[in-house]
PDB file of C-alpha atoms in Angstrom:
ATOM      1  CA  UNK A 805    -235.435  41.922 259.482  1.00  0.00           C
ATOM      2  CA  UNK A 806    -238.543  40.626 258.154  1.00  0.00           C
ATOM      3  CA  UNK A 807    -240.286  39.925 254.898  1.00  0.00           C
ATOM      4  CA  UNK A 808    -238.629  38.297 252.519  1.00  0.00           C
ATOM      5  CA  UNK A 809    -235.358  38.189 254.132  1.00  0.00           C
ATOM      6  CA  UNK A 810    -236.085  36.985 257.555  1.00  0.00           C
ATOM      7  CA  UNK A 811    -234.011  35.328 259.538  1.00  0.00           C
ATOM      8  CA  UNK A 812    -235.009  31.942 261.017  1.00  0.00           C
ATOM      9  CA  UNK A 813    -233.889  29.367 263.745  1.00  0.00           C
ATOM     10  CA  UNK A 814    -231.762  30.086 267.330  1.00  0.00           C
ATOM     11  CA  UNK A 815    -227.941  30.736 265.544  1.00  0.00           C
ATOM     12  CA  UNK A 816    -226.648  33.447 263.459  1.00  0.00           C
ATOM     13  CA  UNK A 817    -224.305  33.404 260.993  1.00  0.00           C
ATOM     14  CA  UNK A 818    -220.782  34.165 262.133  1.00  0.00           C
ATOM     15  CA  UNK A 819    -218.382  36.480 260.043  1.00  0.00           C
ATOM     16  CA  UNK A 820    -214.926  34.907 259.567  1.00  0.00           C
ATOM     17  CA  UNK A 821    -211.925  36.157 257.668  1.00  0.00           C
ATOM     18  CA  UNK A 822    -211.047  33.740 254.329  1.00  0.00           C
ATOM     19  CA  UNK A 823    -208.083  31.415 255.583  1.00  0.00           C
ATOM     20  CA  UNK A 824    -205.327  31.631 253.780  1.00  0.00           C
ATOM     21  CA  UNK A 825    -204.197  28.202 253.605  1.00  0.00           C
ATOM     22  CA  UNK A 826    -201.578  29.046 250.869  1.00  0.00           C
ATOM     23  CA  UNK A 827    -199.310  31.565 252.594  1.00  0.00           C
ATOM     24  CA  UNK A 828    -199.225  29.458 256.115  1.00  0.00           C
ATOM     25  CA  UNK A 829    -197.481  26.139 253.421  1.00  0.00           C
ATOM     26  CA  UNK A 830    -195.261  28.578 251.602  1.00  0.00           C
ATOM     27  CA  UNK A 831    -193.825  29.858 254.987  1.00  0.00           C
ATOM     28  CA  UNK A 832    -193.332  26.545 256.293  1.00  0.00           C
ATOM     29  CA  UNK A 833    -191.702  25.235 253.667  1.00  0.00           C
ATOM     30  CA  UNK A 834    -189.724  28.396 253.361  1.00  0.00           C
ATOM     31  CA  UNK A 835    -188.452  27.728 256.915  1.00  0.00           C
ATOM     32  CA  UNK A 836    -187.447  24.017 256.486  1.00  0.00           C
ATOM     33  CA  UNK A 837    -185.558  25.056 253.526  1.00  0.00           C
ATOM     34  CA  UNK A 838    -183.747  27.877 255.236  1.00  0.00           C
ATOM     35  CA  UNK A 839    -183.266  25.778 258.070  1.00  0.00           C
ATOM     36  CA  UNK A 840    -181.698  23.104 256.006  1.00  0.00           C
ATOM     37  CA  UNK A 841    -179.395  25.171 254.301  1.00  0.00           C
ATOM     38  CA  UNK A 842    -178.362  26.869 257.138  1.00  0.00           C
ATOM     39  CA  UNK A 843    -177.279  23.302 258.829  1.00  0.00           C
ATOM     40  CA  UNK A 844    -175.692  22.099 255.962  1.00  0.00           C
ATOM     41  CA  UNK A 845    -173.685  25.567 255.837  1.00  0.00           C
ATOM     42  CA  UNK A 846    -172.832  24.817 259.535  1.00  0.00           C
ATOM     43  CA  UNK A 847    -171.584  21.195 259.297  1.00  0.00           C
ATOM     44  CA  UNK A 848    -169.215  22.482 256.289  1.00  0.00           C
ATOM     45  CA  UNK A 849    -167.724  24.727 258.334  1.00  0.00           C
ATOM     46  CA  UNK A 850    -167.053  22.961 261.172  1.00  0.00           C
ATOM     47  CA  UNK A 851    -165.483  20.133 259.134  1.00  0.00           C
ATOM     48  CA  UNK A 852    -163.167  23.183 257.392  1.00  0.00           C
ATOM     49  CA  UNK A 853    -162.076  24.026 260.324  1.00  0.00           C
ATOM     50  CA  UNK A 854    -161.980  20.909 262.033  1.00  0.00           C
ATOM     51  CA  UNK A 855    -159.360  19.745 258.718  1.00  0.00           C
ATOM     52  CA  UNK A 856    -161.914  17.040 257.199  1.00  0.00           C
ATOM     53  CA  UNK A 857    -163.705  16.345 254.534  1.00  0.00           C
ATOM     54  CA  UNK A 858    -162.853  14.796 250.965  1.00  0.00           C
ATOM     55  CA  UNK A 859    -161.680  16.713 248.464  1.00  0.00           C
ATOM     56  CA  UNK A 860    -163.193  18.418 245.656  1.00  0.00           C
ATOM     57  CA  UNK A 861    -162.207  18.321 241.667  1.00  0.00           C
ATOM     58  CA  UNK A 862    -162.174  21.790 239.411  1.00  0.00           C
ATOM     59  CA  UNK A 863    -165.300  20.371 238.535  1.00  0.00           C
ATOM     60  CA  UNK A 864    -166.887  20.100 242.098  1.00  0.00           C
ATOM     61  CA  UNK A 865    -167.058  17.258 242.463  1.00  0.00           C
ATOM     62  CA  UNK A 866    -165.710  15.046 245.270  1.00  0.00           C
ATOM     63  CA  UNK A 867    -162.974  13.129 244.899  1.00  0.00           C
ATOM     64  CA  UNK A 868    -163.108   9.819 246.095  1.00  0.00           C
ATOM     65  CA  UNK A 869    -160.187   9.017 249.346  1.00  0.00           C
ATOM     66  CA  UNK A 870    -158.325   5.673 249.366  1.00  0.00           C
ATOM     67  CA  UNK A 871    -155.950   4.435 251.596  1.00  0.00           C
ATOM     68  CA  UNK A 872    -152.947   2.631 251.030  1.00  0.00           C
ATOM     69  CA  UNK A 873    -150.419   1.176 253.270  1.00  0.00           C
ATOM     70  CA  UNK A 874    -147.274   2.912 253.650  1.00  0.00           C
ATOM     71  CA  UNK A 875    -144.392   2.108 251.897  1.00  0.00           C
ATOM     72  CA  UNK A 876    -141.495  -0.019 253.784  1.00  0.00           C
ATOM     73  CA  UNK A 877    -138.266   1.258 253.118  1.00  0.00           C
ATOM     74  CA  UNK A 878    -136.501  -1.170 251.267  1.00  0.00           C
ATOM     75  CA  UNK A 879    -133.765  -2.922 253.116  1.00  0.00           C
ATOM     76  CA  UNK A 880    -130.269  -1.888 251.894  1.00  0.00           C
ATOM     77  CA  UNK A 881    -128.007  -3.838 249.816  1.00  0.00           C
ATOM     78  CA  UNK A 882    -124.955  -4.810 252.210  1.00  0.00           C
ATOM     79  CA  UNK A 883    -122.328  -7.321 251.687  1.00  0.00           C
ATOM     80  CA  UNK A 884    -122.036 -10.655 253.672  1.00  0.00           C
ATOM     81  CA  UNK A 885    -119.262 -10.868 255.707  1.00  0.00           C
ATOM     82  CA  UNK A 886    -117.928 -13.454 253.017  1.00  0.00           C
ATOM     83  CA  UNK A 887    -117.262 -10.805 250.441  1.00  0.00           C
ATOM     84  CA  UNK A 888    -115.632  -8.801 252.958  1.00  0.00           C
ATOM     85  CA  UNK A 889    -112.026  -9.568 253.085  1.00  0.00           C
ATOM     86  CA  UNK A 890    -110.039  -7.713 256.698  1.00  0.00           C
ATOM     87  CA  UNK A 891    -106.907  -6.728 257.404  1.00  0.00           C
ATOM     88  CA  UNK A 892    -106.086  -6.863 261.162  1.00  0.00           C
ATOM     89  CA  UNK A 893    -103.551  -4.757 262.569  1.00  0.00           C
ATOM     90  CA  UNK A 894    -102.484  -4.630 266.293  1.00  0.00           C
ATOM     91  CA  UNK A 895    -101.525  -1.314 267.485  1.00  0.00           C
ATOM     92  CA  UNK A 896    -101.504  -2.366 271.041  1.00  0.00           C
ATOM     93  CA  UNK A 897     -98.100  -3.519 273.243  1.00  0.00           C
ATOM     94  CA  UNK A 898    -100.289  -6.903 273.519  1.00  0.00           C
ATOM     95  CA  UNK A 899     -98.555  -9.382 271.628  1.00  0.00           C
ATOM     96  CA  UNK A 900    -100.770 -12.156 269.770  1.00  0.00           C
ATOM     97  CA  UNK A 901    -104.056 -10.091 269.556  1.00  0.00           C
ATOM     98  CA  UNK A 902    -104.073  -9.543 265.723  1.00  0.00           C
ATOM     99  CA  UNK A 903    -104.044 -13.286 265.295  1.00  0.00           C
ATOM    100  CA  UNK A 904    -106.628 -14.275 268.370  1.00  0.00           C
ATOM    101  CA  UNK A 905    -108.843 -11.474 266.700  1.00  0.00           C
ATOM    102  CA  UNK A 906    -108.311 -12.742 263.095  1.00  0.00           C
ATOM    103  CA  UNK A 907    -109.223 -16.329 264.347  1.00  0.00           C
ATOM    104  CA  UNK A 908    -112.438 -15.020 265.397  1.00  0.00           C
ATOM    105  CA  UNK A 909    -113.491 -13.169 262.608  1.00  0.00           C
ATOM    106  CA  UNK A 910    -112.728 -16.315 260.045  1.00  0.00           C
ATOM    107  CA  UNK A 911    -115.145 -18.032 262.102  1.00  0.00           C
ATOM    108  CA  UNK A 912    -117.956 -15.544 261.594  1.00  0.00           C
ATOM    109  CA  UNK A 913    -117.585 -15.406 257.857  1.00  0.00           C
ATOM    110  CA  UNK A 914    -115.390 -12.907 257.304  1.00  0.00           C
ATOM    111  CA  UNK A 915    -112.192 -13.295 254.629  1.00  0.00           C
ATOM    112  CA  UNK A 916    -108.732 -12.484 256.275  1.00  0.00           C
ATOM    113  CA  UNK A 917    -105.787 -10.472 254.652  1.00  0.00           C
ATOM    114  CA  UNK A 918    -103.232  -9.152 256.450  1.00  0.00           C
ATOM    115  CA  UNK A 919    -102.586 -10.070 260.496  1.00  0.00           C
ATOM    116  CA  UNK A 920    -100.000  -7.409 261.219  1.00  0.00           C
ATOM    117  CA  UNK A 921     -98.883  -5.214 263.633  1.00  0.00           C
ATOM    118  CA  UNK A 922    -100.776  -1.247 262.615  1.00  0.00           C
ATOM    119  CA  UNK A 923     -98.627   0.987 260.474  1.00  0.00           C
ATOM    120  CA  UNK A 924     -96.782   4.024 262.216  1.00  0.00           C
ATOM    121  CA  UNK A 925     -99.603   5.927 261.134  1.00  0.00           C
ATOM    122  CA  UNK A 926    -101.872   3.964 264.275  1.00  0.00           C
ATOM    123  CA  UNK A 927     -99.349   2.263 266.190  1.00  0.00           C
ATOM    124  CA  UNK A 928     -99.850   2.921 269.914  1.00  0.00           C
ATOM    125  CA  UNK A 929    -102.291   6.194 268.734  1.00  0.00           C
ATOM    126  CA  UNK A 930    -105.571   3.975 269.119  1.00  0.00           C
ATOM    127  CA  UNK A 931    -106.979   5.237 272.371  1.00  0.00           C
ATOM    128  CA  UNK A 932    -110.041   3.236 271.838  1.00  0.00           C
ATOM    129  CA  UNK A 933    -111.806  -0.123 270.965  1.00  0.00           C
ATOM    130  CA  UNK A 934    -110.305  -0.178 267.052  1.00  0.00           C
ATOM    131  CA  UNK A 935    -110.400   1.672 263.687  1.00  0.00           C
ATOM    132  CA  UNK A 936    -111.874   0.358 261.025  1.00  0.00           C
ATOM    133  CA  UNK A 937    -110.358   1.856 258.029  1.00  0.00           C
ATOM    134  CA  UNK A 938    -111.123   1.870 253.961  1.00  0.00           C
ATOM    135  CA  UNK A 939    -111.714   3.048 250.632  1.00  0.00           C
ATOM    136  CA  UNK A 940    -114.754   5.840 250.575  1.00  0.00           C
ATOM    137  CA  UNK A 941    -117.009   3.210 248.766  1.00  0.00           C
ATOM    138  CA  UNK A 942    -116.545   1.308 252.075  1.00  0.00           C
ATOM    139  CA  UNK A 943    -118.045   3.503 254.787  1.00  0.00           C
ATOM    140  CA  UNK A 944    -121.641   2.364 254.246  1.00  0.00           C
ATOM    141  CA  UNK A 945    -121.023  -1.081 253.313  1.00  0.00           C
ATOM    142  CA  UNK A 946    -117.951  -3.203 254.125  1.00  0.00           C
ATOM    143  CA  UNK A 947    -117.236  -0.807 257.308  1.00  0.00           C
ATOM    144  CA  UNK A 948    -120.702  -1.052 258.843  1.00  0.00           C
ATOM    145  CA  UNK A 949    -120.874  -5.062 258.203  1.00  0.00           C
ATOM    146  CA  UNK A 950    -117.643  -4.952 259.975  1.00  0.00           C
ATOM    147  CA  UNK A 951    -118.644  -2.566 262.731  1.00  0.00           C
ATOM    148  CA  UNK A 952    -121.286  -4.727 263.845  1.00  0.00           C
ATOM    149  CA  UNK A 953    -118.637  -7.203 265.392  1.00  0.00           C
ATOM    150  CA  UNK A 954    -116.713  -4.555 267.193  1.00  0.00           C
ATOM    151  CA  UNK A 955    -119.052  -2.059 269.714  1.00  0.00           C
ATOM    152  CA  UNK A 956    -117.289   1.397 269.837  1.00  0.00           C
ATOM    153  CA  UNK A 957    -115.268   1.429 267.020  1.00  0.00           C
ATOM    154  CA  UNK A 958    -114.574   4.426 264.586  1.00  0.00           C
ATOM    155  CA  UNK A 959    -115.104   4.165 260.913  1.00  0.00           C
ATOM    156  CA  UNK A 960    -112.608   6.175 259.053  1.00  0.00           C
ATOM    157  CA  UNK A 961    -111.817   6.366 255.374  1.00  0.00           C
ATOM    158  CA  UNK A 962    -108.547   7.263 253.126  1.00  0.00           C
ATOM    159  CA  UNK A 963    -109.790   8.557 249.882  1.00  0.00           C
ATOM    160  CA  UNK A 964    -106.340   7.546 247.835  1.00  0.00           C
ATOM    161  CA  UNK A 965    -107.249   3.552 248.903  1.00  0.00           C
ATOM    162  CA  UNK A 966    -107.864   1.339 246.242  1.00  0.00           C
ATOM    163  CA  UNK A 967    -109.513  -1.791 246.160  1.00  0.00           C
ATOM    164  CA  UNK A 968    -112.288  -3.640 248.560  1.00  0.00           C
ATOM    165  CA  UNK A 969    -110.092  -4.566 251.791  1.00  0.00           C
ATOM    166  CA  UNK A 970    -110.441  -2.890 254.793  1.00  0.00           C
ATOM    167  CA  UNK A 971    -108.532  -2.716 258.074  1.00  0.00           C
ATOM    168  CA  UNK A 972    -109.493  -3.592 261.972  1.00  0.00           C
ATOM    169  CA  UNK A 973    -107.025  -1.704 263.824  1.00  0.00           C
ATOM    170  CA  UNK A 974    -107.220  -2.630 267.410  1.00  0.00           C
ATOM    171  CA  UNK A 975    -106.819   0.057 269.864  1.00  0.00           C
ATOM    172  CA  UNK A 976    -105.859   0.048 273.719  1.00  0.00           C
ATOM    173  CA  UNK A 977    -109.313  -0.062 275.040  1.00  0.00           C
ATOM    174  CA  UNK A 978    -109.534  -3.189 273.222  1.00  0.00           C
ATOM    175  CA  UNK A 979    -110.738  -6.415 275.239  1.00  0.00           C
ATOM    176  CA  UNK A 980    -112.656  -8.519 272.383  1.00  0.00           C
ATOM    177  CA  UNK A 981    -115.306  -8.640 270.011  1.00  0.00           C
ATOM    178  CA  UNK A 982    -118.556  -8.341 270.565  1.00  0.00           C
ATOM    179  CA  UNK A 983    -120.218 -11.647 271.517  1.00  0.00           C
ATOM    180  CA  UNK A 984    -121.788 -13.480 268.244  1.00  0.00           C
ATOM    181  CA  UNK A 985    -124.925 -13.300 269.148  1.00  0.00           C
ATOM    182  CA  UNK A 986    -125.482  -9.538 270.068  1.00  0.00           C
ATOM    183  CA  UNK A 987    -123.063  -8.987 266.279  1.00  0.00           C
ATOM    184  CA  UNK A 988    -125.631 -11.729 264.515  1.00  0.00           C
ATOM    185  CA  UNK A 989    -128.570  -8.854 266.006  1.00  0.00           C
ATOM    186  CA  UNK A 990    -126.865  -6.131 265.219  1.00  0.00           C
ATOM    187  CA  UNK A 991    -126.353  -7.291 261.465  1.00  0.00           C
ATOM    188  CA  UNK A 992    -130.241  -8.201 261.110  1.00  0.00           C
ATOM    189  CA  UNK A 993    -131.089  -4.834 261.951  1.00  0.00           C
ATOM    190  CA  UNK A 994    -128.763  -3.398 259.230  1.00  0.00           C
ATOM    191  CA  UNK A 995    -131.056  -5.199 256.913  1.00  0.00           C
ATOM    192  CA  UNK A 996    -134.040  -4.800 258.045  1.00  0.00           C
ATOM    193  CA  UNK A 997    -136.798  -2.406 256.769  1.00  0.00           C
ATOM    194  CA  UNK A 998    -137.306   0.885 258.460  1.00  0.00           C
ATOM    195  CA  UNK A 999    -140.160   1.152 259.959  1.00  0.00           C
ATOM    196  CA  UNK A1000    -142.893   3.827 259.459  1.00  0.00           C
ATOM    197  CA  UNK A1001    -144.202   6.469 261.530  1.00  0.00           C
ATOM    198  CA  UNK A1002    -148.038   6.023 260.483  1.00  0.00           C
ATOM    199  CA  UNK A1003    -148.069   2.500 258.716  1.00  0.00           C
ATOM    200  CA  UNK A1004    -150.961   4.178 256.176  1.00  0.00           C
ATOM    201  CA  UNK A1005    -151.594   6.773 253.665  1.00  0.00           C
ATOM    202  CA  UNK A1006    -154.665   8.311 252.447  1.00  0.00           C
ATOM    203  CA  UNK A1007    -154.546  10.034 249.033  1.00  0.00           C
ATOM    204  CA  UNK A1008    -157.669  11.581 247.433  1.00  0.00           C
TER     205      UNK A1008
END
């Protein structure tokens, strides 16, 4: 071209398309976003599924998790062997157990009625170790405290029985009482708290 619109020098002008700056941001942006949302969406489910996460009010909003130790089972109210007051029968053809046995239980603590031979209700009918016998009241309390000195023996109860007292009926399999120290154990753990299965508790 020449005249007034010549064209000077070694380069010519090269034709390029207008960028477009703007659309290239919105898209990436757009991405992150979806992106983001779609790996938030993920971890939720996964932590559904998985049985996590807090929980959430009416409101939506999260509710905030604390956790407390378990409660111990209290430990439950027995008598001492003091308050207990026994009644021992033999119903064995061994003469002179009732009192031996007696003796021994008046040195643990325990309050002594009766020393008798059993009624015909239990004489020579005691197969095993004893029968401990009392009032309904007494098959959770007095009984057990008294079971703890004699391994094996049944507890039994006669609903028309007044009163507190309760019987040790010894029985043919009979030898002694259990030695002091595994009855002093075996009393402690009536006493002592249950334990837990988990020892905590989370409530949100």
């Amino acid at each position: 071209m020449g005249g007034q619109y010549r064209i000077t020098g070694d380069k010519y002008p090269r034709m390029r398309r207008p960028r477009r700056r703007g659309r290239l941001v919105v898209l990436a942006v757009a991405s992150v976003a979806v992106l983001g949302v779609g790996g938030w969406g993920t971890l939720q489910l996964i932590d559904v599924f998985a049985g996590g996460g807090d929980s959430t009010s009416a409101t939506g909003t999260k509710a905030a998790c604390v956790t407390r130790p378990s409660p111990v089972a209290a430990p439950k109210a027995l008598p001492e062997p003091g308050a207990i007051t026994v009644n021992v029968l033999n119903a064995t053809t061994r003469a002179g157990l009732a009192q031996k046995t007696a003796d021994e239980l008046k040195k643990r603590g325990f309050k002594i009625g009766d020393v008798a031979n059993a009624t015909k209700e239990y004489d020579k009918k005691v197969k095993g170790t004893g029968v401990l016998l009392g009032p309904a009241s007494a098959l959770d309390t007095s009984l057990r405290v008294l079971g703890t000195q004699l391994a094996g023996a049944e507890r039994r109860t006669d609903p028309a029985r007044k009163g507190g007292e309760v019987d040790l009926v010894i029985g043919d399999a009979f030898r002694q009482l259990a030695k002091k120290a595994d009855a002093d154990r075996a009393l402690t753990a009536l006493t002592a708290p249950a334990p837990t299965p988990t020892g905590t508790k989370k409530t949100c």
